[in-house]
Tab-separated table of C-alpha atoms in Angstrom:
chain	number	residue	atom	x	y	z
X	1338	UNK	CA	-42.727	86.616	41.259
X	1339	UNK	CA	-44.055	83.597	39.414
X	1340	UNK	CA	-43.079	80.108	40.765
X	1341	UNK	CA	-43.752	76.772	39.689
X	1342	UNK	CA	-42.625	73.198	40.916
X	1343	UNK	CA	-42.219	70.023	38.883
X	1344	UNK	CA	-41.252	66.563	40.225
X	1345	UNK	CA	-40.032	63.357	38.354
X	1346	UNK	CA	-38.256	60.113	39.731
X	1347	UNK	CA	-34.691	59.598	38.877
X	1348	UNK	CA	-35.454	57.800	35.550
X	1349	UNK	CA	-33.826	59.002	32.392
X	1350	UNK	CA	-37.110	58.280	30.431
X	1351	UNK	CA	-38.662	61.102	32.613
X	1352	UNK	CA	-36.321	63.729	31.763
X	1353	UNK	CA	-37.571	64.778	28.344
X	1354	UNK	CA	-41.286	64.808	29.294
X	1355	UNK	CA	-40.256	67.112	32.271
X	1356	UNK	CA	-38.206	69.296	30.058
X	1357	UNK	CA	-41.311	69.840	27.751
X	1358	UNK	CA	-43.606	70.743	30.625
X	1359	UNK	CA	-40.930	73.189	31.870
X	1360	UNK	CA	-40.548	74.628	28.320
X	1361	UNK	CA	-44.375	75.081	27.911
X	1362	UNK	CA	-44.294	76.989	31.332
X	1363	UNK	CA	-41.279	79.289	30.392
X	1364	UNK	CA	-41.914	80.100	26.731
X	1365	UNK	CA	-44.063	83.006	27.351
X	1366	UNK	CA	-41.590	84.600	29.507
X	1367	UNK	CA	-38.262	84.228	27.624
X	1368	UNK	CA	-36.750	84.882	24.167
X	1369	UNK	CA	-36.402	81.993	21.764
X	1370	UNK	CA	-32.651	82.046	22.116
X	1371	UNK	CA	-32.709	82.276	25.891
X	1372	UNK	CA	-35.391	79.460	25.765
X	1373	UNK	CA	-32.598	77.144	24.126
X	1374	UNK	CA	-30.122	77.971	26.739
X	1375	UNK	CA	-32.515	77.196	29.545
X	1376	UNK	CA	-33.718	74.002	27.843
X	1377	UNK	CA	-30.163	72.666	27.309
X	1378	UNK	CA	-28.802	73.513	30.711
X	1379	UNK	CA	-32.009	71.886	32.306
X	1380	UNK	CA	-31.443	68.778	30.101
X	1381	UNK	CA	-27.798	68.454	31.075
X	1382	UNK	CA	-28.256	69.167	34.748
X	1383	UNK	CA	-31.087	66.590	35.092
X	1384	UNK	CA	-29.342	63.984	33.128
X	1385	UNK	CA	-26.380	64.434	35.227
X	1386	UNK	CA	-28.641	63.913	38.464
X	1387	UNK	CA	-30.277	60.953	36.849
X	1388	UNK	CA	-27.085	59.300	35.613
X	1389	UNK	CA	-24.626	60.262	38.454
X	1390	UNK	CA	-26.204	61.803	41.405
X	1391	UNK	CA	-29.067	59.175	41.752
X	1392	UNK	CA	-27.532	56.388	39.862
X	1393	UNK	CA	-29.254	53.357	41.160
X	1394	UNK	CA	-31.865	55.185	43.034
X	1395	UNK	CA	-34.794	55.238	40.204
X	1396	UNK	CA	-37.459	56.115	43.047
X	1397	UNK	CA	-35.564	59.098	44.079
X	1398	UNK	CA	-37.518	62.372	43.584
X	1399	UNK	CA	-35.845	65.153	41.654
X	1400	UNK	CA	-37.579	68.648	42.143
X	1401	UNK	CA	-37.390	71.410	39.694
X	1402	UNK	CA	-38.506	74.815	40.950
X	1403	UNK	CA	-38.921	77.579	38.405
X	1404	UNK	CA	-38.960	81.131	39.508
X	1405	UNK	CA	-39.272	84.300	37.427
X	1406	UNK	CA	-38.600	87.852	38.384
X	1407	UNK	CA	-38.048	91.003	36.134
X	1408	UNK	CA	-34.409	90.116	35.716
X	1409	UNK	CA	-34.917	86.737	34.391
X	1410	UNK	CA	-35.590	83.285	35.480
X	1411	UNK	CA	-34.066	80.659	37.803
X	1412	UNK	CA	-34.414	76.805	38.187
X	1413	UNK	CA	-33.658	75.189	41.517
X	1414	UNK	CA	-32.858	71.511	40.865
X	1415	UNK	CA	-32.874	69.424	44.107
X	1416	UNK	CA	-32.168	65.764	44.607
X	1417	UNK	CA	-31.309	63.267	47.347
X	1418	UNK	CA	-28.373	61.890	45.408
X	1419	UNK	CA	-24.813	61.651	46.294
X	1420	UNK	CA	-23.076	64.959	46.866
X	1421	UNK	CA	-21.200	66.513	44.111
X	1422	UNK	CA	-17.325	66.920	44.543
X	1423	UNK	CA	-16.324	70.196	45.821
X	1424	UNK	CA	-15.565	72.780	43.326
X	1425	UNK	CA	-17.107	70.580	40.466
X	1426	UNK	CA	-18.601	73.538	38.408
X	1427	UNK	CA	-15.733	75.845	39.174
X	1428	UNK	CA	-13.215	73.533	37.952
X	1429	UNK	CA	-15.173	72.091	34.983
X	1430	UNK	CA	-13.540	72.686	31.641
X	1431	UNK	CA	-15.020	75.291	29.185
X	1432	UNK	CA	-16.248	73.865	25.944
X	1433	UNK	CA	-13.289	75.306	24.160
X	1434	UNK	CA	-11.071	73.191	26.312
X	1435	UNK	CA	-12.728	69.996	25.593
X	1436	UNK	CA	-11.239	67.507	23.176
X	1437	UNK	CA	-13.712	67.562	20.101
X	1438	UNK	CA	-13.185	63.921	19.700
X	1439	UNK	CA	-14.457	63.233	23.231
X	1440	UNK	CA	-17.623	61.316	23.430
X	1441	UNK	CA	-18.622	62.553	26.856
X	1442	UNK	CA	-17.880	65.008	29.449
X	1443	UNK	CA	-19.615	68.106	27.775
X	1444	UNK	CA	-22.404	68.266	30.292
X	1445	UNK	CA	-21.074	70.593	33.066
X	1446	UNK	CA	-19.408	72.744	30.444
X	1447	UNK	CA	-22.594	73.111	28.506
X	1448	UNK	CA	-24.477	74.292	31.677
X	1449	UNK	CA	-21.783	76.818	32.478
X	1450	UNK	CA	-22.061	77.991	28.892
X	1451	UNK	CA	-25.748	78.362	28.975
X	1452	UNK	CA	-26.681	79.568	32.479
X	1453	UNK	CA	-25.369	83.004	33.711
X	1454	UNK	CA	-24.918	81.935	37.207
X	1455	UNK	CA	-24.573	78.142	38.542
X	1456	UNK	CA	-24.604	77.713	42.222
X	1457	UNK	CA	-24.403	74.338	43.989
X	1458	UNK	CA	-25.084	73.803	47.674
X	1459	UNK	CA	-25.792	70.592	50.065
X	1460	UNK	CA	-28.299	71.083	52.574
X	1461	UNK	CA	-30.249	68.478	54.518
X	1462	UNK	CA	-28.837	65.583	52.694
X	1463	UNK	CA	-30.010	67.067	49.278
X	1464	UNK	CA	-28.249	68.393	46.310
X	1465	UNK	CA	-29.468	71.881	45.225
X	1466	UNK	CA	-28.300	73.356	41.857
X	1467	UNK	CA	-29.652	76.956	41.006
X	1468	UNK	CA	-29.337	77.908	37.496
X	1469	UNK	CA	-30.095	81.667	36.648
X	1470	UNK	CA	-30.739	82.876	33.328
X	1471	UNK	CA	-30.733	86.698	33.035
X	1472	UNK	CA	-32.857	88.161	30.259
X	1473	UNK	CA	-30.887	89.206	27.115
X	1474	UNK	CA	-27.683	87.081	27.103
X	1475	UNK	CA	-26.834	84.249	24.859
X	1476	UNK	CA	-23.892	81.885	25.073
G	691	UNK	CA	-35.983	54.862	15.217
G	692	UNK	CA	-34.192	55.558	12.041
G	693	UNK	CA	-35.112	55.177	8.360
G	694	UNK	CA	-32.255	54.591	5.748
G	695	UNK	CA	-32.120	55.397	2.092
G	696	UNK	CA	-29.527	53.887	0.059
G	697	UNK	CA	-28.089	55.792	-3.006
G	698	UNK	CA	-26.306	54.217	-5.886
G	699	UNK	CA	-22.980	55.602	-5.090
G	700	UNK	CA	-23.022	53.884	-1.751
G	701	UNK	CA	-24.042	56.896	0.341
G	702	UNK	CA	-26.525	55.991	2.935
G	703	UNK	CA	-28.937	58.747	4.104
G	704	UNK	CA	-30.187	58.213	7.596
G	705	UNK	CA	-33.118	59.856	9.018
G	706	UNK	CA	-33.903	59.587	12.636
G	707	UNK	CA	-37.552	59.340	13.215
G	708	UNK	CA	-37.553	61.048	16.697
G	709	UNK	CA	-37.864	64.718	17.862
G	710	UNK	CA	-35.147	64.621	20.342
G	711	UNK	CA	-31.861	63.112	20.576
G	712	UNK	CA	-30.909	63.043	24.183
G	713	UNK	CA	-29.597	60.824	26.926
G	714	UNK	CA	-32.865	58.873	26.801
G	715	UNK	CA	-32.260	57.569	23.223
G	716	UNK	CA	-28.644	58.397	22.213
G	717	UNK	CA	-27.277	54.833	23.115
G	718	UNK	CA	-29.924	53.117	20.841
G	719	UNK	CA	-29.525	55.483	18.089
G	720	UNK	CA	-25.776	55.018	18.117
G	721	UNK	CA	-26.187	51.177	18.180
G	722	UNK	CA	-28.484	51.369	15.028
G	723	UNK	CA	-25.998	53.384	13.108
G	724	UNK	CA	-23.227	51.401	14.301
G	725	UNK	CA	-24.914	48.117	12.813
G	726	UNK	CA	-24.791	49.944	9.471
G	727	UNK	CA	-21.243	50.908	9.730
G	728	UNK	CA	-20.544	47.301	10.549
G	729	UNK	CA	-22.234	46.301	7.388
G	730	UNK	CA	-19.957	48.498	5.505
G	731	UNK	CA	-21.753	51.629	5.249
G	732	UNK	CA	-19.153	54.122	5.862
G	733	UNK	CA	-20.268	57.001	3.820
G	734	UNK	CA	-23.438	58.545	5.364
G	735	UNK	CA	-25.704	61.594	5.673
G	736	UNK	CA	-27.607	61.949	8.803
G	737	UNK	CA	-30.612	64.047	8.137
G	738	UNK	CA	-32.125	65.855	11.096
G	739	UNK	CA	-35.161	67.285	9.610
G	740	UNK	CA	-37.404	65.733	12.003
G	741	UNK	CA	-35.122	66.407	15.029
G	742	UNK	CA	-35.780	69.640	17.080
G	743	UNK	CA	-33.519	69.036	19.965
G	744	UNK	CA	-30.062	67.437	20.658
G	745	UNK	CA	-28.061	67.445	24.059
G	746	UNK	CA	-24.516	66.479	24.961
G	747	UNK	CA	-25.401	62.694	25.050
G	748	UNK	CA	-26.738	63.064	21.331
G	749	UNK	CA	-23.510	65.018	20.433
G	750	UNK	CA	-21.497	62.285	22.115
G	751	UNK	CA	-23.212	59.489	19.972
G	752	UNK	CA	-22.497	61.583	16.929
G	753	UNK	CA	-18.799	62.013	17.739
G	754	UNK	CA	-18.766	58.184	18.415
G	755	UNK	CA	-20.119	57.506	15.066
G	756	UNK	CA	-17.677	59.896	13.464
G	757	UNK	CA	-14.694	58.288	15.146
G	758	UNK	CA	-15.988	54.752	14.118
G	759	UNK	CA	-16.191	55.678	10.528
G	760	UNK	CA	-12.526	57.376	10.724
G	761	UNK	CA	-10.807	57.543	7.530
G	762	UNK	CA	-12.751	54.763	5.999
G	763	UNK	CA	-15.446	57.143	4.933
G	764	UNK	CA	-17.352	60.296	5.891
G	765	UNK	CA	-20.325	61.359	7.841
G	766	UNK	CA	-22.209	64.571	6.832
G	767	UNK	CA	-25.012	66.225	8.955
G	768	UNK	CA	-27.982	67.798	7.206
G	769	UNK	CA	-31.203	69.895	7.940
G	770	UNK	CA	-30.425	71.249	11.240
G	771	UNK	CA	-33.309	73.142	12.992
G	772	UNK	CA	-32.142	76.585	14.349
G	773	UNK	CA	-32.138	75.154	17.787
G	774	UNK	CA	-30.123	72.197	16.779
G	775	UNK	CA	-27.811	74.396	14.706
G	776	UNK	CA	-27.215	76.498	17.930
G	777	UNK	CA	-26.426	73.400	20.120
G	778	UNK	CA	-23.863	72.496	17.423
G	779	UNK	CA	-22.410	76.026	17.755
G	780	UNK	CA	-22.542	75.992	21.627
G	781	UNK	CA	-20.622	72.634	21.836
G	782	UNK	CA	-18.366	73.505	19.105
G	783	UNK	CA	-19.475	70.775	16.885
G	784	UNK	CA	-19.915	73.057	13.830
G	785	UNK	CA	-16.238	72.920	13.684
G	786	UNK	CA	-16.133	69.122	13.766
G	787	UNK	CA	-18.980	68.068	11.316
G	788	UNK	CA	-19.633	68.912	7.740
G	789	UNK	CA	-23.164	70.400	7.968
G	790	UNK	CA	-25.404	71.074	5.061
G	791	UNK	CA	-28.941	72.777	4.684
G	792	UNK	CA	-30.399	69.571	3.283
G	793	UNK	CA	-29.695	66.106	2.308
G	794	UNK	CA	-29.379	66.918	-1.379
G	795	UNK	CA	-26.563	69.293	-0.598
G	796	UNK	CA	-24.878	66.769	1.508
G	797	UNK	CA	-25.109	64.162	-1.225
G	798	UNK	CA	-23.925	66.521	-4.025
G	799	UNK	CA	-20.880	67.404	-1.816
G	800	UNK	CA	-19.959	63.711	-1.195
G	801	UNK	CA	-20.511	62.890	-4.738
G	802	UNK	CA	-17.426	65.153	-5.628
């Protein structure tokens, strides 16, 4: 199993550079279409952490662990921000349910649409969000 | 961050000069285009030829611009990369925006 770890501080300007490093690491291991799903889900998840979970904590460290196995890839995103509400992902609207004229509120739905499995846990005062991307599925 | 090209029929072609429209720059992009709308430019093509990735913040900015123009004008989108076109499909924005392969096609459509 391959594993790599990335870290950034909770600043929005750091999200895209991390995503580019992450994509460079993932690209040889995944189809172009799955690569887009992973990239989009990762952007949305990290943006949520920076803008919501770690809002006002620009020096908080966000960690992204990439692991690969024969069935696909997973990202474990952990941060010391405020806990997510219970059932946040389970209760999030699907993209078809979101008002097309809404200017916000698509992040969670996009993560759900792009990742095969989304698991949130809170341990030792850190949020952990695991996104799993199986080989061969597209949103 | 954007370049603008004005056509005789009043249509403004806006070309973002960045590769990624994400939470890092969506607000500043929206502010730049809103300034054009406030100048009375309400018919515009946003040409994404240089843009390789858009996230939900970028989509939100585009929706905000579309709402700002409202029925006073129109916004067309052109030259989406495969990835950006897929983001539009995932977020259902392919049902909201008029999308053309290139800016010439968008301009032709708006001429009629």
